[in-house]
Amino acid sequence: MLDSPLADSELNPDLLTAAYDYRLPPERIAQTPVEPRDQARMLVVRRNSHEHRRFCDLPDVLQPGDLLVLNDTKVIPARLFGTRLPRDRDPQASSPPSQGIPAATAQGKVEVLLLEPVQAGIRECIWRVLVKPGKRVKVGDRIQFWDPQGSVLPYRLEAIVQAMDASTGGRILQFEWVGEAVFETVLEQVGRIPLPPYIQSDQVRPQDYQTVWARQPGSVAAPTAGLHFTEALLDQLAQAGIPTAYITLNIGLGTFRPVEVERVTEHRLHSEWLKVPVETVEAIQATQARGGRVIAVGTTVARSLETAAKTGSLQPWQGNSDLFIYPGYIWRVVQGLITNFHLPRSSLMMLVASLIGRQRLLDLYQEALAQEYRFYSFGDGMLILPQADK
């Protein structure tokens, strides 16, 4: 949902998608995280200046009494591999051999990426998914899934294609399996953590794409601003009088897709489920009462808090949100932001620009490139301090 007082105008570059473009050399795309994570570089943005630090310096840069709000979502192993089964197959037939995918099924290989649940059940559940190759997967097809080593699982996980999904270009799949395991347990055995397509390294471990505080399964992408934190850094922040609070937003792929329309105001953000609990609302209210500052760790946190304050005051909130923030937005809760360096023409860049101005954001990106910062999910990031606008 759009939420900006600015009128759409060809004369206002802030509302033109092309105005959020920049050139990124491929070598600046981080392929693996820095070790330890808190050694990643941090561009600290103040009102009239900026400086180059590292995330381990965060306790010294923030003030006692500030509050960091984190997204505790956990990335699920949403990438599945399988084969399309013949339509005349006997459903009672035994599974293929346990070692390796039979050569006869090689032409029917299918890759599935879970997006969001449509319906959950004890023995079956329905998900909205993307499939590859999409043209070969038709309504009524049945898919059998394999573990990452190519073996058939004891759960005999299968899915039938129920419908096409016009909103994503994907499919609606109904999953079925045998045994007493819940679907989340089955996924842990058969699925892989999905990584963004720009990460090509084979050195990435599943835990590299999770925050250290991840605990609520449901996302297909990580809240990457949180990947800079370590347990040691969280302890140091607490000792410095900088507490933390949590929201949950289950991240879908729509957040990261480039904006393809010419005018920003014509873009529609895909909705995502989020929860802002009462404990977090109380922590924010206590922070504001003592004069502290509310710092969102990531754009997902920023969108969640602003969604929960759309009535004018922050309230506990749970449900789907398609709040799209771009220059001209009136911020209600968030004062500062920790964020990564994002893809060109993305809604994430537009959100950050609404805090500090589009031109200053582009200038900072050029500074980061000149200083050889690492970009995207495993890259470096920036801390935008309160009142660092334009």
Coordinates of C-alpha atoms in Angstrom, one line a residue:
M1 CA 0.0 0.0 0.0
L2 CA 1.3 3.4 -0.9
D3 CA 1.7 5.9 2.0
S4 CA 3.2 9.2 0.8
P5 CA 1.9 12.7 0.7
L6 CA 3.9 13.6 -2.4
A7 CA 2.0 14.0 -5.6
D8 CA 3.2 12.0 -8.6
S9 CA 5.1 14.3 -10.9
E10 CA 7.5 13.9 -13.8
L11 CA 9.4 16.8 -12.4
N12 CA 10.1 15.1 -9.1
P13 CA 13.0 12.6 -9.6
D14 CA 12.4 11.1 -6.2
L15 CA 9.3 9.4 -7.8
L16 CA 11.1 8.1 -10.9
T17 CA 12.4 4.6 -10.7
A18 CA 15.4 5.3 -13.0
A19 CA 16.6 7.9 -10.4
Y20 CA 17.5 5.0 -8.1
D21 CA 19.9 3.4 -10.5
Y22 CA 23.7 3.0 -10.0
R23 CA 26.5 0.9 -11.5
L24 CA 27.9 -1.8 -9.3
P25 CA 31.0 -3.7 -10.4
P26 CA 30.5 -7.5 -10.0
E27 CA 33.6 -7.8 -7.8
R28 CA 31.9 -5.6 -5.2
I29 CA 29.2 -8.2 -4.5
A30 CA 30.1 -10.0 -1.4
Q31 CA 30.1 -13.8 -1.8
T32 CA 30.8 -14.8 1.8
P33 CA 30.4 -13.1 5.1
V34 CA 33.2 -11.5 7.0
E35 CA 34.5 -13.5 9.9
P36 CA 33.7 -12.6 12.6
R37 CA 30.6 -10.9 11.4
D38 CA 31.0 -7.8 13.5
Q39 CA 34.2 -7.0 11.6
A40 CA 32.1 -5.9 8.6
R41 CA 32.5 -2.2 7.8
M42 CA 29.9 0.3 8.8
L43 CA 29.4 3.7 7.1
V44 CA 28.1 5.9 9.9
V45 CA 25.8 8.6 8.5
R46 CA 25.2 11.8 10.5
R47 CA 23.3 15.0 9.6
N48 CA 26.2 16.8 7.9
S49 CA 28.9 14.2 7.8
H50 CA 29.8 10.5 7.6
E51 CA 32.6 8.3 8.9
H52 CA 34.0 4.8 8.3
R53 CA 33.8 2.4 11.2
R54 CA 33.2 -1.3 11.9
F55 CA 30.1 -2.9 13.4
C56 CA 32.1 -3.9 16.5
D57 CA 32.2 -0.1 17.2
L58 CA 28.4 0.1 17.5
P59 CA 28.4 0.3 21.3
D60 CA 30.6 3.4 21.0
V61 CA 28.6 5.1 18.3
L62 CA 25.1 4.6 19.8
Q63 CA 24.0 6.2 23.1
P64 CA 23.0 4.5 26.4
G65 CA 19.2 4.4 26.4
D66 CA 18.9 3.8 22.6
L67 CA 16.8 0.8 21.6
L68 CA 17.7 -1.6 18.8
V69 CA 14.7 -3.4 17.3
L70 CA 15.5 -6.7 15.6
N71 CA 13.6 -9.1 13.3
D72 CA 13.7 -12.6 14.8
T73 CA 12.4 -14.4 11.7
K74 CA 14.3 -17.6 10.6
V75 CA 15.0 -18.6 7.1
I76 CA 13.4 -21.9 6.2
P77 CA 15.0 -24.5 3.9
A78 CA 12.6 -23.4 1.2
R79 CA 14.5 -24.7 -1.9
L80 CA 13.3 -28.2 -2.9
F81 CA 14.4 -30.5 -5.7
G82 CA 12.3 -33.3 -7.2
T83 CA 11.0 -34.9 -10.3
R84 CA 7.6 -34.9 -12.1
L85 CA 5.9 -38.3 -11.9
P86 CA 4.1 -39.9 -14.8
R87 CA 0.4 -39.1 -14.8
D88 CA -0.5 -42.8 -15.2
R89 CA 1.7 -43.8 -12.2
D90 CA 0.1 -46.1 -9.7
P91 CA -0.1 -44.0 -6.5
Q92 CA 0.5 -47.2 -4.5
A93 CA 3.7 -48.0 -6.3
S94 CA 6.9 -48.2 -4.3
S95 CA 9.3 -45.4 -4.3
P96 CA 12.3 -45.4 -6.7
P97 CA 15.7 -46.8 -5.4
S98 CA 17.0 -45.0 -2.3
Q99 CA 20.4 -44.1 -3.9
G100 CA 20.3 -41.5 -6.7
I101 CA 17.6 -40.3 -9.0
P102 CA 16.8 -42.8 -11.8
A103 CA 18.0 -41.8 -15.2
A104 CA 14.6 -42.2 -16.6
T105 CA 13.3 -39.3 -14.5
A106 CA 16.2 -36.9 -15.3
Q107 CA 14.1 -35.0 -17.9
G108 CA 11.4 -34.4 -15.3
K109 CA 13.6 -32.6 -12.8
V110 CA 11.9 -29.7 -11.0
E111 CA 13.2 -27.0 -8.6
V112 CA 10.6 -25.5 -6.2
L113 CA 11.0 -22.4 -4.0
L114 CA 8.4 -22.0 -1.3
L115 CA 7.1 -18.5 -0.9
E116 CA 4.3 -18.5 1.7
P117 CA 1.8 -21.0 3.1
V118 CA -1.8 -20.9 1.9
Q119 CA -3.1 -23.6 4.3
A120 CA -1.4 -25.7 6.9
G121 CA -2.5 -29.2 8.0
I122 CA -1.3 -32.2 9.9
R123 CA -0.9 -34.5 6.9
E124 CA -1.0 -32.1 4.0
C125 CA -0.4 -28.4 3.5
I126 CA -0.7 -25.9 0.6
W127 CA 1.9 -23.4 -0.4
R128 CA 2.4 -20.7 -3.0
V129 CA 5.7 -21.5 -4.8
L130 CA 7.9 -20.7 -7.7
V131 CA 8.9 -23.6 -10.0
K132 CA 11.7 -24.1 -12.5
P133 CA 11.3 -24.9 -15.4
G134 CA 7.9 -23.3 -15.1
K135 CA 6.6 -24.2 -18.6
R136 CA 6.8 -27.9 -17.9
V137 CA 4.9 -27.9 -14.6
K138 CA 1.2 -28.0 -15.3
V139 CA -2.0 -28.2 -13.1
G140 CA -2.5 -31.8 -12.1
D141 CA 1.2 -32.7 -12.2
R142 CA 2.6 -34.6 -9.2
I143 CA 6.1 -34.1 -8.0
Q144 CA 8.2 -36.3 -5.8
F145 CA 11.0 -34.7 -3.8
W146 CA 14.5 -35.9 -2.9
D147 CA 16.9 -35.0 -0.2
P148 CA 20.0 -32.9 -1.2
Q149 CA 22.0 -36.0 -1.9
G150 CA 19.4 -37.4 -4.3
S151 CA 17.9 -40.1 -2.1
V152 CA 14.2 -40.7 -1.6
L153 CA 13.1 -39.6 1.9
P154 CA 11.3 -42.0 4.3
Y155 CA 8.5 -39.4 4.4
R156 CA 7.9 -39.8 0.6
L157 CA 7.2 -36.1 0.3
E158 CA 5.1 -35.4 -2.8
A159 CA 3.1 -32.5 -4.1
I160 CA 0.3 -32.0 -6.6
V161 CA 0.0 -28.8 -8.6
Q162 CA -3.4 -27.4 -7.7
A163 CA -3.4 -24.2 -9.7
M164 CA -1.5 -21.5 -11.4
D165 CA -0.7 -18.4 -9.3
A166 CA -1.2 -15.2 -11.3
S167 CA 0.2 -12.9 -8.6
T168 CA 3.7 -14.5 -8.7
G169 CA 3.8 -16.5 -12.0
G170 CA 4.2 -19.6 -9.8
R171 CA 2.0 -22.4 -8.7
I172 CA -0.1 -23.5 -5.8
L173 CA 1.2 -26.9 -4.5
Q174 CA -0.5 -29.3 -2.1
F175 CA 2.1 -31.2 -0.2
E176 CA 1.6 -34.7 1.2
W177 CA 3.8 -37.1 3.1
V178 CA 3.7 -40.2 5.2
G179 CA 4.7 -40.6 8.9
E180 CA 4.1 -38.5 12.0
A181 CA 6.5 -35.7 11.2
V182 CA 5.2 -32.1 10.8
F183 CA 6.0 -30.3 7.6
E184 CA 8.7 -28.2 9.2
T185 CA 10.6 -31.4 10.1
V186 CA 10.2 -32.8 6.6
L187 CA 11.6 -29.5 5.2
E188 CA 14.7 -29.8 7.4
Q189 CA 15.5 -33.1 5.7
V190 CA 14.6 -32.4 2.1
G191 CA 15.1 -28.6 1.7
R192 CA 18.0 -26.2 1.4
I193 CA 18.4 -22.7 2.5
P194 CA 17.7 -20.5 -0.5
L195 CA 20.5 -18.0 -1.3
P196 CA 20.1 -14.9 -3.5
P197 CA 21.1 -15.6 -7.1
Y198 CA 24.0 -13.2 -6.9
I199 CA 25.7 -15.4 -4.4
Q200 CA 27.6 -18.0 -6.3
S201 CA 30.1 -19.3 -3.7
D202 CA 30.0 -22.9 -2.7
Q203 CA 31.6 -22.0 0.6
V204 CA 28.5 -20.6 2.2
R205 CA 27.1 -22.6 5.2
P206 CA 23.4 -22.7 6.1
Q207 CA 24.1 -20.8 9.3
D208 CA 25.8 -18.0 7.5
Y209 CA 22.4 -16.9 6.2
Q210 CA 20.7 -16.7 9.6
T211 CA 20.9 -14.0 12.3
V212 CA 22.2 -15.2 15.6
W213 CA 18.8 -14.5 17.2
A214 CA 16.7 -16.2 14.5
R215 CA 13.9 -18.2 16.1
Q216 CA 10.6 -17.8 14.2
P217 CA 10.6 -19.9 11.0
G218 CA 8.9 -18.4 8.0
S219 CA 11.2 -16.4 5.7
V220 CA 12.6 -17.3 2.4
A221 CA 15.3 -14.6 2.7
A222 CA 17.3 -13.3 5.6
P223 CA 16.9 -9.9 7.3
T224 CA 20.5 -9.1 6.1
A225 CA 21.1 -6.0 8.3
G226 CA 21.1 -8.4 11.2
L227 CA 23.8 -10.6 9.8
H228 CA 26.5 -8.2 11.1
F229 CA 25.8 -9.0 14.7
T230 CA 27.5 -11.6 16.9
E231 CA 26.5 -12.8 20.4
A232 CA 29.6 -10.9 21.8
L233 CA 28.4 -7.7 20.2
L234 CA 24.9 -8.1 21.6
D235 CA 26.5 -8.6 25.1
Q236 CA 28.6 -5.5 24.6
L237 CA 25.5 -3.5 23.6
A238 CA 23.6 -4.6 26.6
Q239 CA 26.5 -3.7 28.9
A240 CA 26.6 -0.3 27.3
G241 CA 22.9 0.3 28.2
I242 CA 21.6 -0.3 24.7
P243 CA 18.8 -2.9 25.0
T244 CA 17.0 -4.9 22.2
A245 CA 13.4 -5.7 21.3
Y246 CA 12.0 -7.9 18.6
I247 CA 9.4 -8.0 15.8
T248 CA 8.7 -10.8 13.3
L249 CA 8.3 -10.2 9.6
N250 CA 8.4 -13.2 7.3
I251 CA 10.4 -12.0 4.3
G252 CA 9.3 -13.0 0.8
L253 CA 11.0 -12.4 -2.5
G254 CA 8.9 -9.4 -3.5
T255 CA 10.8 -7.2 -1.1
F256 CA 14.0 -7.6 -3.1
R257 CA 12.7 -7.5 -6.6
P258 CA 13.6 -4.4 -8.7
V259 CA 10.8 -1.9 -9.2
E260 CA 10.0 -2.3 -12.9
V261 CA 7.4 0.4 -13.4
E262 CA 8.5 3.9 -14.5
R263 CA 7.0 5.8 -11.6
V264 CA 7.5 4.8 -8.0
T265 CA 3.9 5.5 -7.2
E266 CA 2.7 2.8 -9.6
H267 CA 4.6 0.0 -7.8
R268 CA 2.8 -2.4 -5.5
L269 CA 4.8 -4.2 -2.8
H270 CA 4.0 -7.8 -2.2
S271 CA 2.4 -8.2 1.2
E272 CA 4.2 -10.0 4.0
W273 CA 3.1 -11.3 7.4
L274 CA 4.4 -9.5 10.4
K275 CA 3.9 -9.2 14.2
V276 CA 4.7 -6.4 16.5
P277 CA 4.2 -7.8 20.0
V278 CA 3.0 -5.9 23.1
E279 CA 6.4 -6.3 24.7
T280 CA 8.1 -4.4 21.9
V281 CA 5.5 -1.7 21.9
E282 CA 6.1 -1.2 25.7
A283 CA 9.9 -1.2 25.2
I284 CA 9.6 1.5 22.5
Q285 CA 7.3 3.6 24.6
A286 CA 9.7 3.3 27.6
T287 CA 12.6 4.4 25.3
Q288 CA 10.7 7.4 24.0
A289 CA 9.7 8.4 27.6
R290 CA 13.4 8.4 28.7
G291 CA 14.6 10.3 25.6
G292 CA 16.2 7.4 23.9
R293 CA 16.2 6.7 20.2
V294 CA 14.5 3.9 18.3
I295 CA 16.9 2.3 15.8
A296 CA 15.5 -0.3 13.4
V297 CA 17.9 -3.1 12.4
G298 CA 16.9 -3.5 8.8
T299 CA 14.2 -2.3 6.4
T300 CA 11.8 -5.1 7.5
V301 CA 11.8 -3.8 11.1
A302 CA 11.2 -0.2 9.8
R303 CA 8.2 -1.4 7.8
S304 CA 6.9 -3.4 10.7
L305 CA 7.0 -0.6 13.2
E306 CA 5.6 1.9 10.8
T307 CA 2.8 -0.5 9.9
A308 CA 1.9 -0.8 13.6
A309 CA 1.7 3.0 13.9
K310 CA -0.4 3.7 10.9
T311 CA -3.3 4.8 13.1
G312 CA -1.1 7.6 14.5
S313 CA 0.2 5.8 17.6
L314 CA 2.1 2.6 17.9
Q315 CA 0.0 -0.4 18.8
P316 CA 0.6 -4.2 19.0
W317 CA -0.1 -5.5 15.5
Q318 CA -0.3 -8.7 13.6
G319 CA -1.3 -9.5 10.0
N320 CA -0.2 -8.9 6.4
S321 CA 1.3 -5.5 5.3
D322 CA 2.2 -4.1 1.9
L323 CA 3.4 -0.8 3.2
F324 CA 5.6 0.8 0.6
I325 CA 7.9 3.6 2.0
Y326 CA 9.5 6.1 -0.3
P327 CA 10.6 9.8 -0.2
G328 CA 7.8 12.0 1.2
Y329 CA 6.8 9.4 3.8
I330 CA 6.1 10.8 7.3
W331 CA 7.9 8.6 9.8
R332 CA 6.1 7.9 13.0
V333 CA 8.3 5.6 15.1
V334 CA 11.7 4.8 13.5
Q335 CA 14.4 7.4 14.1
G336 CA 17.5 5.6 13.0
L337 CA 18.3 2.6 10.7
I338 CA 20.9 0.0 10.3
T339 CA 20.9 -1.3 6.7
N340 CA 22.9 -2.9 3.9
F341 CA 23.8 -1.6 0.5
H342 CA 20.9 -2.6 -1.7
L343 CA 20.2 -3.5 -5.3
P344 CA 19.6 -0.7 -7.8
R345 CA 16.0 0.4 -8.4
S346 CA 14.8 -1.6 -5.4
S347 CA 12.1 -0.6 -2.9
L348 CA 14.7 -1.0 -0.2
M349 CA 16.7 1.9 -1.7
M350 CA 13.6 4.0 -1.8
L351 CA 12.9 3.3 1.9
V352 CA 16.4 4.4 2.9
A353 CA 16.1 7.5 0.6
S354 CA 13.0 8.5 2.5
L355 CA 15.2 8.9 5.6
I356 CA 18.2 10.8 4.2
G357 CA 17.2 11.9 0.7
R358 CA 17.7 10.2 -2.6
Q359 CA 20.7 12.3 -3.8
R360 CA 22.5 11.9 -0.5
L361 CA 21.9 8.2 -0.6
L362 CA 23.4 7.9 -4.1
D363 CA 26.4 10.0 -3.1
L364 CA 27.0 7.7 -0.1
Y365 CA 26.8 4.6 -2.4
Q366 CA 29.4 6.2 -4.6
E367 CA 31.6 6.9 -1.5
A368 CA 31.2 3.3 -0.4
L369 CA 32.2 2.0 -3.9
A370 CA 35.2 4.3 -3.9
Q371 CA 36.2 2.9 -0.4
E372 CA 35.7 -0.7 -1.7
Y373 CA 32.8 -1.6 0.6
R374 CA 31.2 -4.9 0.0
F375 CA 27.6 -4.9 -1.2
Y376 CA 24.4 -6.9 -0.8
S377 CA 23.5 -9.7 1.6
F378 CA 26.9 -10.7 2.9
G379 CA 28.4 -7.2 2.4
D380 CA 29.0 -4.2 4.7
G381 CA 26.4 -1.8 5.8
M382 CA 25.5 1.6 7.2
L383 CA 24.1 3.1 10.3
I384 CA 21.9 6.1 9.7
L385 CA 21.7 8.1 12.9
P386 CA 18.6 10.1 13.9
Q387 CA 18.3 13.4 12.2
A388 CA 20.8 12.5 9.4
D389 CA 18.3 13.8 6.9
K390 CA 19.4 15.5 3.6

